[in-house]
Amino acid sequence: MNSFTYRYPVTVYFGEKAAEKNLPAELSKVGKNVMLAYGGGSVKRNGIYDELMGLLTAAGKNVTEFSGIMSNPTYAKVQEGAGIARENEIDFILAVDGGSVIDCCKVVSAQAKTDVDLWEMETVKHENPTEFIPMGAVVTAFGTGAEMNNGAVITNEEKKVKGPLWGAFYDFAILDPAYTMTMPMSQVISGAFDALSHCMETYMGTPCESNLSDEINEACQRSIIRNLRVTLKNPQDIKARSELVWAAAMGENGILKIGKVTDFQAHMLEHQLGAYTNCNHGQGLAVIHPVLYRHMLPEAAPQFARLAVNVWGVDPDGKTEGDPANAFIDALTSFIGEVSLPTTFAEMGIPADTDYKAIADSTILTGGCCKKFTKDELLAVLHECR
Ligand code: NZQ
Ligand code: ZN
């Protein structure tokens, strides 16, 4: 294990009626002017908006809405939110939806407190913001685990970069699995695959040899695979949904990363694919992962072999290491087909004339894994994904 410091600042309220039970006490600690942030309107259709608005009104808050936050949130949308927050002297932000709204508000909370351009501050000067509007998150779509960390993935349309900005941690996160029951099944599947991807990307970092973080990680992967299968058979199974919601949060709350340097090369590539195509995050990962992993096979065979046995139930008896390593990629590929995720960019509707060279060239190369990719290899991966 590498040396580590672990501190976790987010209070998690998990379970049935978590908002009703805990939001009033949390709201009593914050100022009067509250920004209620959400996406394209699912919260209005499924009744969550009315429920939260009732709790905010009962707490005597002045509510300002910040709505229309899109998937793959843009830096322009962050600026809009920061403007609304400043104009209305917002004391507290309640972000309600999936990863996109939750990420967008992390940066809004910082940008509202400074006139310095945050993109410039973080990506050019390599400084991080230090002042934030306090926030709470209500998760209505699981997958990213964004509610449990302070990284935000924001698309800068002018620069054609989808990249990380560091914002605030949420003071609390409300995870009521019942709130996720109206998610479209395609989002359930892509969210679950995103969570599985976070586990794999963490697992593929260093140290490569077996360690406690990876053993917990294996359990999370098994849970996601098993509970997605249950959910596909019975979408109303709240127990399976609860497991998925918590497994997704575990993927990004730092516990699996303890003592590790993570990989996240698939994510870096997918994020740039998103910058150029605005594609769905989990679906992009589903196409990229098996292809990228075939390229990693020679270097990553010991980890792949462990995943084959410990996650996918491959019997190692009488096999050389290369056999289960291959079996891992086969099992992952077959699972992607089983749950009806796309296997090519064409299936995702990504145009054939997409500038894959520009995507590969603008992708961050990560240093955490047993294999260091070059931009040319990433271009080869993208071409194979077409
Ligand atoms: O916009 P509305 O109408 O609300 O619809 C949303 C949206 O279409 C819908 N939805 C949410 N809850 C629902 C619901 N529909 C019905 N019933 C409900 N209960 O589902 C969609 C959610 O979209 P989005 O938030 O974009 O999805 P996701 O949670 O997958 O977030 C993706 C974003 O998170 C970033 C991705 O790159 C992408 O930008 N990520 C953030 C991470 C982080 N901060 O830790 C890690 C991830 O790797 C990821 O990169
Ligand atoms: Zn992800």
Short mmCIF file of C-alpha atoms and ligand atoms in Angstrom, two decimals:
data_model
loop_
_atom_site.label_atom_id
_atom_site.label_comp_id
_atom_site.label_asym_id
_atom_site.label_seq_id
_atom_site.Cartn_x
_atom_site.Cartn_y
_atom_site.Cartn_z
CA MET A 1 0.00 0.00 0.00
CA ASN A 2 1.17 3.52 -0.76
CA SER A 3 1.06 6.09 2.04
CA PHE A 4 -2.23 7.97 2.24
CA THR A 5 -4.29 10.57 4.06
CA TYR A 6 -8.03 9.96 4.13
CA ARG A 7 -10.63 12.50 5.20
CA TYR A 8 -14.22 12.44 4.12
CA PRO A 9 -16.22 15.67 4.37
CA VAL A 10 -19.65 14.70 2.94
CA THR A 11 -22.49 13.56 5.21
CA VAL A 12 -24.48 10.87 3.40
CA TYR A 13 -28.17 10.34 4.10
CA PHE A 14 -29.05 7.07 2.45
CA GLY A 15 -32.43 5.35 2.23
CA GLU A 16 -36.15 5.70 2.06
CA LYS A 17 -37.49 9.22 2.65
CA ALA A 18 -33.96 10.50 3.30
CA ALA A 19 -34.92 14.01 2.13
CA GLU A 20 -38.02 14.29 4.30
CA LYS A 21 -36.10 12.96 7.31
CA ASN A 22 -32.93 15.01 6.98
CA LEU A 23 -33.35 18.05 4.76
CA PRO A 24 -35.21 20.19 7.36
CA ALA A 25 -32.34 19.93 9.86
CA GLU A 26 -29.74 20.63 7.16
CA LEU A 27 -31.71 23.64 5.88
CA SER A 28 -31.94 25.08 9.38
CA LYS A 29 -28.12 25.49 9.30
CA VAL A 30 -27.97 27.61 6.13
CA GLY A 31 -28.97 31.10 5.02
CA LYS A 32 -32.32 32.17 3.61
CA ASN A 33 -31.53 32.42 -0.10
CA VAL A 34 -31.42 28.98 -1.67
CA MET A 35 -30.69 28.08 -5.29
CA LEU A 36 -32.58 25.00 -6.46
CA ALA A 37 -30.61 23.60 -9.40
CA TYR A 38 -31.85 20.88 -11.74
CA GLY A 39 -31.67 19.60 -15.29
CA GLY A 40 -34.16 19.34 -18.13
CA GLY A 41 -37.28 18.81 -16.02
CA SER A 42 -37.49 15.13 -15.00
CA VAL A 43 -37.74 16.35 -11.39
CA LYS A 44 -40.99 18.11 -12.23
CA ARG A 45 -42.47 15.04 -13.93
CA ASN A 46 -41.64 12.58 -11.14
CA GLY A 47 -42.77 14.73 -8.19
CA ILE A 48 -39.34 15.24 -6.60
CA TYR A 49 -39.43 18.99 -7.38
CA ASP A 50 -42.76 19.40 -5.56
CA GLU A 51 -41.55 17.43 -2.58
CA LEU A 52 -38.31 19.41 -2.22
CA MET A 53 -40.02 22.73 -2.87
CA GLY A 54 -42.45 21.86 -0.04
CA LEU A 55 -39.53 21.25 2.32
CA LEU A 56 -37.79 24.46 1.23
CA THR A 57 -40.95 26.51 1.69
CA ALA A 58 -41.63 24.95 5.08
CA ALA A 59 -38.09 25.95 6.08
CA GLY A 60 -38.90 29.56 5.11
CA LYS A 61 -36.38 29.81 2.27
CA ASN A 62 -36.42 32.23 -0.67
CA VAL A 63 -35.93 29.88 -3.60
CA THR A 64 -34.23 30.88 -6.85
CA GLU A 65 -34.26 28.28 -9.62
CA PHE A 66 -31.32 27.42 -11.86
CA SER A 67 -32.66 24.94 -14.41
CA GLY A 68 -31.91 23.45 -17.82
CA ILE A 69 -28.51 22.11 -16.82
CA MET A 70 -27.67 19.79 -19.69
CA SER A 71 -25.87 16.45 -19.78
CA ASN A 72 -22.15 17.11 -20.20
CA PRO A 73 -22.57 20.55 -18.59
CA THR A 74 -20.84 23.44 -20.33
CA TYR A 75 -18.61 26.12 -18.91
CA ALA A 76 -21.10 28.68 -20.28
CA LYS A 77 -23.83 27.08 -18.14
CA VAL A 78 -21.52 27.32 -15.10
CA GLN A 79 -21.15 31.05 -15.78
CA GLU A 80 -24.94 31.43 -16.08
CA GLY A 81 -25.37 29.71 -12.70
CA ALA A 82 -22.68 31.84 -11.08
CA GLY A 83 -24.41 34.99 -12.39
CA ILE A 84 -27.76 33.87 -10.94
CA ALA A 85 -26.10 33.03 -7.62
CA ARG A 86 -24.44 36.46 -7.39
CA GLU A 87 -27.54 38.40 -8.45
CA ASN A 88 -29.70 36.65 -5.87
CA GLU A 89 -27.10 36.61 -3.09
CA ILE A 90 -27.44 32.86 -2.80
CA ASP A 91 -26.46 31.38 0.58
CA PHE A 92 -26.91 27.71 -0.29
CA ILE A 93 -27.21 25.55 -3.42
CA LEU A 94 -29.40 22.44 -3.54
CA ALA A 95 -28.41 20.43 -6.64
CA VAL A 96 -30.99 17.84 -7.66
CA ASP A 97 -30.42 15.34 -10.52
CA GLY A 98 -27.57 13.20 -11.91
CA GLY A 99 -23.85 13.80 -12.34
CA SER A 100 -24.21 16.72 -14.73
CA VAL A 101 -26.22 18.96 -12.41
CA ILE A 102 -24.17 17.89 -9.40
CA ASP A 103 -20.90 18.67 -11.22
CA CYS A 104 -22.09 21.96 -12.67
CA CYS A 105 -23.05 23.26 -9.21
CA LYS A 106 -19.65 22.37 -7.71
CA VAL A 107 -18.09 24.93 -10.02
CA VAL A 108 -20.97 27.42 -9.76
CA SER A 109 -20.40 27.44 -6.00
CA ALA A 110 -16.78 28.50 -6.54
CA GLN A 111 -17.26 30.81 -9.54
CA ALA A 112 -19.97 32.79 -7.74
CA LYS A 113 -17.40 33.75 -5.11
CA THR A 114 -14.72 35.13 -7.43
CA ASP A 115 -14.39 37.29 -10.55
CA VAL A 116 -11.32 35.34 -11.63
CA ASP A 117 -12.07 33.00 -14.55
CA LEU A 118 -11.98 29.56 -12.96
CA TRP A 119 -10.96 27.72 -16.13
CA GLU A 120 -7.95 30.00 -16.42
CA MET A 121 -7.22 29.75 -12.70
CA GLU A 122 -7.26 25.96 -12.60
CA THR A 123 -5.97 24.86 -16.00
CA VAL A 124 -3.41 27.60 -16.71
CA LYS A 125 -2.29 28.88 -13.30
CA HIS A 126 -2.87 25.49 -11.63
CA GLU A 127 -4.48 27.09 -8.62
CA ASN A 128 -7.67 25.86 -6.99
CA PRO A 129 -10.56 27.94 -5.65
CA THR A 130 -10.78 28.28 -1.90
CA GLU A 131 -14.14 29.96 -1.31
CA PHE A 132 -17.47 28.29 -2.00
CA ILE A 133 -21.20 28.66 -1.49
CA PRO A 134 -22.22 25.69 0.71
CA MET A 135 -24.17 22.97 -1.10
CA GLY A 136 -26.28 19.84 -0.74
CA ALA A 137 -26.92 17.20 -3.41
CA VAL A 138 -30.06 15.16 -3.99
CA VAL A 139 -29.28 12.25 -6.31
CA THR A 140 -32.06 11.27 -8.70
CA ALA A 141 -29.83 9.41 -11.20
CA PHE A 142 -27.02 7.19 -9.89
CA GLY A 143 -23.81 6.25 -11.68
CA THR A 144 -21.14 8.92 -11.56
CA GLY A 145 -20.73 9.08 -7.78
CA ALA A 146 -20.23 12.82 -8.36
CA GLU A 147 -22.08 13.61 -5.14
CA MET A 148 -19.21 12.18 -3.14
CA ASN A 149 -16.19 14.04 -4.54
CA ASN A 150 -15.16 17.59 -5.43
CA GLY A 151 -14.15 16.99 -9.04
CA ALA A 152 -16.43 18.33 -11.76
CA VAL A 153 -16.28 17.35 -15.41
CA ILE A 154 -17.10 20.42 -17.48
CA THR A 155 -17.18 20.94 -21.25
CA ASN A 156 -15.48 24.07 -22.51
CA GLU A 157 -17.11 24.34 -25.91
CA GLU A 158 -14.82 27.12 -27.16
CA LYS A 159 -11.68 25.15 -26.35
CA LYS A 160 -13.20 21.76 -27.29
CA VAL A 161 -12.10 20.28 -23.99
CA LYS A 162 -14.16 18.22 -21.56
CA GLY A 163 -12.03 18.22 -18.47
CA PRO A 164 -11.86 18.27 -14.70
CA LEU A 165 -12.30 21.38 -12.59
CA TRP A 166 -12.01 21.24 -8.82
CA GLY A 167 -14.93 22.70 -6.94
CA ALA A 168 -16.52 22.27 -3.55
CA PHE A 169 -17.41 19.11 -1.71
CA TYR A 170 -21.12 18.84 -0.93
CA ASP A 171 -21.90 19.31 2.74
CA PHE A 172 -24.35 16.46 2.43
CA ALA A 173 -25.72 14.06 -0.16
CA ILE A 174 -29.20 12.59 -0.10
CA LEU A 175 -29.37 9.16 -1.70
CA ASP A 176 -32.91 7.83 -1.73
CA PRO A 177 -32.99 4.87 -4.14
CA ALA A 178 -36.74 5.46 -4.63
CA TYR A 179 -35.88 8.79 -6.32
CA THR A 180 -34.04 6.87 -9.04
CA MET A 181 -36.90 4.51 -9.88
CA THR A 182 -38.18 6.73 -12.72
CA MET A 183 -34.79 6.87 -14.48
CA PRO A 184 -35.06 5.69 -18.10
CA MET A 185 -33.65 2.15 -18.33
CA SER A 186 -30.99 3.34 -20.81
CA GLN A 187 -29.70 5.74 -18.13
CA VAL A 188 -29.82 3.02 -15.46
CA ILE A 189 -27.64 0.84 -17.69
CA SER A 190 -25.18 3.55 -18.69
CA GLY A 191 -24.99 4.78 -15.07
CA ALA A 192 -24.26 1.28 -13.82
CA PHE A 193 -21.59 0.81 -16.47
CA ASP A 194 -20.02 4.14 -15.53
CA ALA A 195 -19.85 2.94 -11.93
CA LEU A 196 -18.27 -0.36 -13.06
CA SER A 197 -15.82 1.62 -15.14
CA HIS A 198 -14.78 3.75 -12.13
CA CYS A 199 -14.05 0.54 -10.24
CA MET A 200 -12.03 -0.94 -13.11
CA GLU A 201 -10.10 2.26 -13.75
CA THR A 202 -9.17 2.41 -10.08
CA TYR A 203 -8.27 -1.29 -10.01
CA MET A 204 -5.99 -0.91 -13.04
CA GLY A 205 -3.87 1.72 -11.28
CA THR A 206 -0.82 1.01 -9.15
CA PRO A 207 0.15 -0.83 -7.04
CA CYS A 208 -0.91 -3.71 -9.28
CA GLU A 209 -0.48 -6.52 -6.78
CA SER A 210 -3.40 -7.57 -4.58
CA ASN A 211 -4.32 -5.08 -1.81
CA LEU A 212 -7.28 -4.34 0.45
CA SER A 213 -8.59 -1.46 -1.68
CA ASP A 214 -8.74 -3.77 -4.70
CA GLU A 215 -10.47 -6.51 -2.73
CA ILE A 216 -13.22 -4.06 -1.70
CA ASN A 217 -13.26 -2.92 -5.32
CA GLU A 218 -13.86 -6.48 -6.55
CA ALA A 219 -16.88 -6.70 -4.25
CA CYS A 220 -18.27 -3.45 -5.71
CA GLN A 221 -17.83 -4.76 -9.25
CA ARG A 222 -19.60 -8.03 -8.41
CA SER A 223 -22.43 -6.06 -6.81
CA ILE A 224 -22.89 -3.80 -9.84
CA ILE A 225 -22.91 -6.72 -12.28
CA ARG A 226 -25.31 -8.82 -10.18
CA ASN A 227 -27.70 -5.99 -9.36
CA LEU A 228 -27.84 -4.63 -12.90
CA ARG A 229 -28.87 -8.12 -14.04
CA VAL A 230 -31.58 -8.24 -11.35
CA THR A 231 -32.74 -4.73 -12.31
CA LEU A 232 -33.03 -5.63 -15.99
CA LYS A 233 -35.30 -8.55 -15.06
CA ASN A 234 -37.30 -6.49 -12.57
CA PRO A 235 -36.85 -2.71 -12.90
CA GLN A 236 -39.01 -2.17 -9.80
CA ASP A 237 -36.69 -4.15 -7.49
CA ILE A 238 -35.83 -1.48 -4.91
CA LYS A 239 -33.28 -3.68 -3.12
CA ALA A 240 -31.23 -4.13 -6.27
CA ARG A 241 -31.57 -0.40 -6.99
CA SER A 242 -30.32 0.44 -3.48
CA GLU A 243 -27.24 -1.69 -4.05
CA LEU A 244 -26.56 0.03 -7.36
CA VAL A 245 -26.96 3.51 -5.87
CA TRP A 246 -24.48 2.77 -3.07
CA ALA A 247 -22.03 0.85 -5.27
CA ALA A 248 -21.93 3.83 -7.63
CA ALA A 249 -21.23 6.19 -4.73
CA MET A 250 -18.50 3.85 -3.47
CA GLY A 251 -16.85 4.02 -6.89
CA GLU A 252 -16.08 7.72 -6.49
CA ASN A 253 -15.93 8.43 -2.76
CA GLY A 254 -12.23 7.68 -2.55
CA ILE A 255 -12.39 4.48 -0.50
CA LEU A 256 -11.40 2.25 -3.44
CA LYS A 257 -8.58 4.66 -4.24
CA ILE A 258 -6.96 4.49 -0.81
CA GLY A 259 -3.27 3.69 -1.21
CA LYS A 260 -3.48 3.65 -5.00
CA VAL A 261 -2.60 5.80 -8.00
CA THR A 262 -5.56 5.32 -10.35
CA ASP A 263 -5.53 4.82 -14.11
CA PHE A 264 -8.61 6.48 -15.74
CA GLN A 265 -7.21 6.36 -19.29
CA ALA A 266 -10.58 5.15 -20.65
CA HIS A 267 -12.25 8.12 -18.96
CA MET A 268 -9.78 10.65 -20.35
CA LEU A 269 -10.40 9.32 -23.85
CA GLU A 270 -14.18 9.23 -23.40
CA HIS A 271 -14.24 12.77 -22.02
CA GLN A 272 -12.57 14.10 -25.18
CA LEU A 273 -14.94 11.98 -27.28
CA GLY A 274 -17.68 13.79 -25.36
CA ALA A 275 -16.10 17.19 -26.05
CA TYR A 276 -16.32 16.49 -29.78
CA THR A 277 -19.61 14.56 -29.95
CA ASN A 278 -21.60 15.35 -26.75
CA CYS A 279 -22.15 11.59 -26.36
CA ASN A 280 -23.55 9.73 -23.35
CA HIS A 281 -20.72 9.11 -20.88
CA GLY A 282 -21.50 5.51 -19.83
CA GLN A 283 -22.16 4.41 -23.40
CA GLY A 284 -18.88 5.89 -24.63
CA LEU A 285 -17.05 4.00 -21.90
CA ALA A 286 -18.78 0.74 -22.85
CA VAL A 287 -17.44 0.99 -26.39
CA ILE A 288 -13.94 2.10 -25.39
CA HIS A 289 -13.19 -0.27 -22.49
CA PRO A 290 -12.89 -3.66 -24.25
CA VAL A 291 -10.87 -2.19 -27.12
CA LEU A 292 -8.52 -0.28 -24.80
CA TYR A 293 -8.11 -3.38 -22.62
CA ARG A 294 -7.12 -5.55 -25.60
CA HIS A 295 -4.29 -3.04 -26.14
CA MET A 296 -3.35 -3.29 -22.44
CA LEU A 297 -3.45 -7.07 -22.28
CA PRO A 298 0.30 -7.82 -22.47
CA GLU A 299 1.12 -5.46 -19.58
CA ALA A 300 -2.07 -5.90 -17.55
CA ALA A 301 -2.42 -9.70 -17.68
CA PRO A 302 -1.98 -10.30 -13.91
CA GLN A 303 -4.71 -7.78 -12.98
CA PHE A 304 -7.03 -8.95 -15.74
CA ALA A 305 -6.54 -12.56 -14.61
CA ARG A 306 -7.47 -11.60 -11.03
CA LEU A 307 -10.59 -9.79 -12.25
CA ALA A 308 -11.55 -12.84 -14.34
CA VAL A 309 -11.45 -15.12 -11.32
CA ASN A 310 -12.58 -12.81 -8.51
CA VAL A 311 -15.24 -10.77 -10.34
CA TRP A 312 -16.38 -12.79 -13.35
CA GLY A 313 -16.15 -16.28 -11.81
CA VAL A 314 -13.71 -17.77 -14.34
CA ASP A 315 -12.27 -21.07 -13.09
CA PRO A 316 -8.45 -20.69 -13.16
CA ASP A 317 -7.74 -24.43 -12.85
CA GLY A 318 -5.35 -25.76 -15.45
CA LYS A 319 -5.03 -22.38 -17.20
CA THR A 320 -2.01 -20.15 -17.82
CA GLU A 321 -2.28 -16.47 -16.76
CA GLY A 322 -3.01 -15.35 -20.33
CA ASP A 323 -6.16 -17.49 -20.50
CA PRO A 324 -8.09 -15.89 -17.66
CA ALA A 325 -6.78 -12.46 -18.70
CA ASN A 326 -8.37 -12.98 -22.10
CA ALA A 327 -11.42 -14.47 -20.43
CA PHE A 328 -11.85 -11.22 -18.44
CA ILE A 329 -12.05 -9.12 -21.61
CA ASP A 330 -14.39 -11.70 -23.18
CA ALA A 331 -16.65 -11.64 -20.10
CA LEU A 332 -16.72 -7.82 -20.05
CA THR A 333 -17.50 -7.70 -23.78
CA SER A 334 -20.27 -10.25 -23.46
CA PHE A 335 -21.78 -8.38 -20.46
CA ILE A 336 -21.84 -5.16 -22.49
CA GLY A 337 -23.83 -7.02 -25.18
CA GLU A 338 -26.06 -8.72 -22.59
CA VAL A 339 -27.16 -5.39 -21.08
CA SER A 340 -27.69 -3.83 -24.53
CA LEU A 341 -24.95 -1.22 -24.31
CA PRO A 342 -23.50 -0.14 -27.65
CA THR A 343 -20.33 -1.84 -28.90
CA THR A 344 -19.36 0.70 -31.60
CA PHE A 345 -19.40 4.48 -31.97
CA ALA A 346 -21.64 4.02 -35.03
CA GLU A 347 -24.28 2.38 -32.80
CA MET A 348 -24.12 5.47 -30.56
CA GLY A 349 -24.91 7.64 -33.58
CA ILE A 350 -21.44 9.19 -33.68
CA PRO A 351 -20.81 10.44 -37.24
CA ALA A 352 -18.21 8.61 -39.34
CA ASP A 353 -16.39 11.88 -40.14
CA THR A 354 -15.64 12.65 -36.46
CA ASP A 355 -12.11 14.04 -36.08
CA TYR A 356 -10.62 11.14 -34.11
CA LYS A 357 -7.07 12.46 -34.51
CA ALA A 358 -8.05 15.70 -32.78
CA ILE A 359 -9.72 13.67 -30.01
CA ALA A 360 -6.66 11.47 -29.45
CA ASP A 361 -4.28 14.43 -29.61
CA SER A 362 -6.24 16.36 -26.99
CA THR A 363 -6.64 13.42 -24.58
CA ILE A 364 -4.75 13.52 -21.28
CA LEU A 365 -2.31 10.60 -20.98
CA THR A 366 -2.55 9.15 -17.49
CA GLY A 367 0.38 7.80 -15.58
CA GLY A 368 -1.25 5.46 -13.11
CA CYS A 369 -1.39 2.17 -14.95
CA CYS A 370 0.95 -0.61 -15.97
CA LYS A 371 0.69 0.58 -19.57
CA LYS A 372 1.46 4.10 -20.73
CA PHE A 373 -0.42 4.87 -23.92
CA THR A 374 0.79 7.17 -26.66
CA LYS A 375 -1.52 9.45 -28.63
CA ASP A 376 -1.00 7.24 -31.72
CA GLU A 377 -2.14 4.18 -29.78
CA LEU A 378 -5.19 6.06 -28.54
CA LEU A 379 -5.98 6.99 -32.13
CA ALA A 380 -5.74 3.30 -33.06
CA VAL A 381 -8.14 2.49 -30.19
CA LEU A 382 -10.62 5.13 -31.41
CA HIS A 383 -10.45 3.79 -34.96
CA GLU A 384 -11.14 0.26 -33.73
CA CYS A 385 -14.15 1.57 -31.79
CA ARG A 386 -15.80 3.00 -34.93
O1 NZQ B 1 -32.26 16.53 -17.37
P1 NZQ B 1 -33.40 15.80 -16.79
O2 NZQ B 1 -34.71 16.05 -17.47
O3 NZQ B 1 -33.49 15.91 -15.31
O4 NZQ B 1 -33.15 14.22 -17.11
C1 NZQ B 1 -32.04 13.54 -16.56
C2 NZQ B 1 -30.90 13.40 -17.59
O5 NZQ B 1 -31.43 13.22 -18.87
C3 NZQ B 1 -32.42 12.12 -16.35
N1 NZQ B 1 -32.88 11.84 -14.98
C4 NZQ B 1 -32.21 12.06 -13.84
N2 NZQ B 1 -32.91 11.57 -12.80
C5 NZQ B 1 -34.06 11.07 -13.29
C6 NZQ B 1 -34.05 11.25 -14.70
N3 NZQ B 1 -35.08 10.86 -15.48
C7 NZQ B 1 -36.14 10.29 -14.87
N4 NZQ B 1 -36.20 10.06 -13.54
C8 NZQ B 1 -35.17 10.43 -12.72
N5 NZQ B 1 -35.22 10.15 -11.41
O6 NZQ B 1 -31.22 11.34 -16.48
C9 NZQ B 1 -30.26 12.10 -17.18
C10 NZQ B 1 -29.07 12.31 -16.28
O7 NZQ B 1 -28.10 12.91 -17.03
P2 NZQ B 1 -26.64 13.20 -16.47
O8 NZQ B 1 -26.70 13.90 -15.19
O9 NZQ B 1 -25.92 13.83 -17.61
O10 NZQ B 1 -26.11 11.71 -16.29
P3 NZQ B 1 -24.97 11.17 -15.40
O11 NZQ B 1 -25.41 11.06 -14.00
O12 NZQ B 1 -24.48 9.97 -16.09
O13 NZQ B 1 -23.82 12.31 -15.45
C11 NZQ B 1 -22.95 12.40 -16.53
C12 NZQ B 1 -21.95 13.51 -16.33
O14 NZQ B 1 -21.13 13.27 -15.17
C13 NZQ B 1 -19.73 13.31 -15.55
C14 NZQ B 1 -19.80 12.84 -16.99
O15 NZQ B 1 -18.62 13.12 -17.69
C15 NZQ B 1 -21.00 13.59 -17.50
O16 NZQ B 1 -20.65 14.93 -17.79
N6 NZQ B 1 -18.94 12.52 -14.61
C16 NZQ B 1 -18.69 13.03 -13.39
C17 NZQ B 1 -17.91 12.37 -12.47
C18 NZQ B 1 -17.57 12.95 -11.16
N7 NZQ B 1 -17.78 14.20 -10.93
O17 NZQ B 1 -17.09 12.24 -10.27
C19 NZQ B 1 -17.31 11.07 -12.75
C20 NZQ B 1 -17.76 10.44 -14.02
O18 NZQ B 1 -16.71 9.67 -14.52
C21 NZQ B 1 -18.24 11.35 -15.08
O19 NZQ B 1 -17.18 11.78 -15.89
ZN ZN B 2 -17.35 8.02 -15.31
#
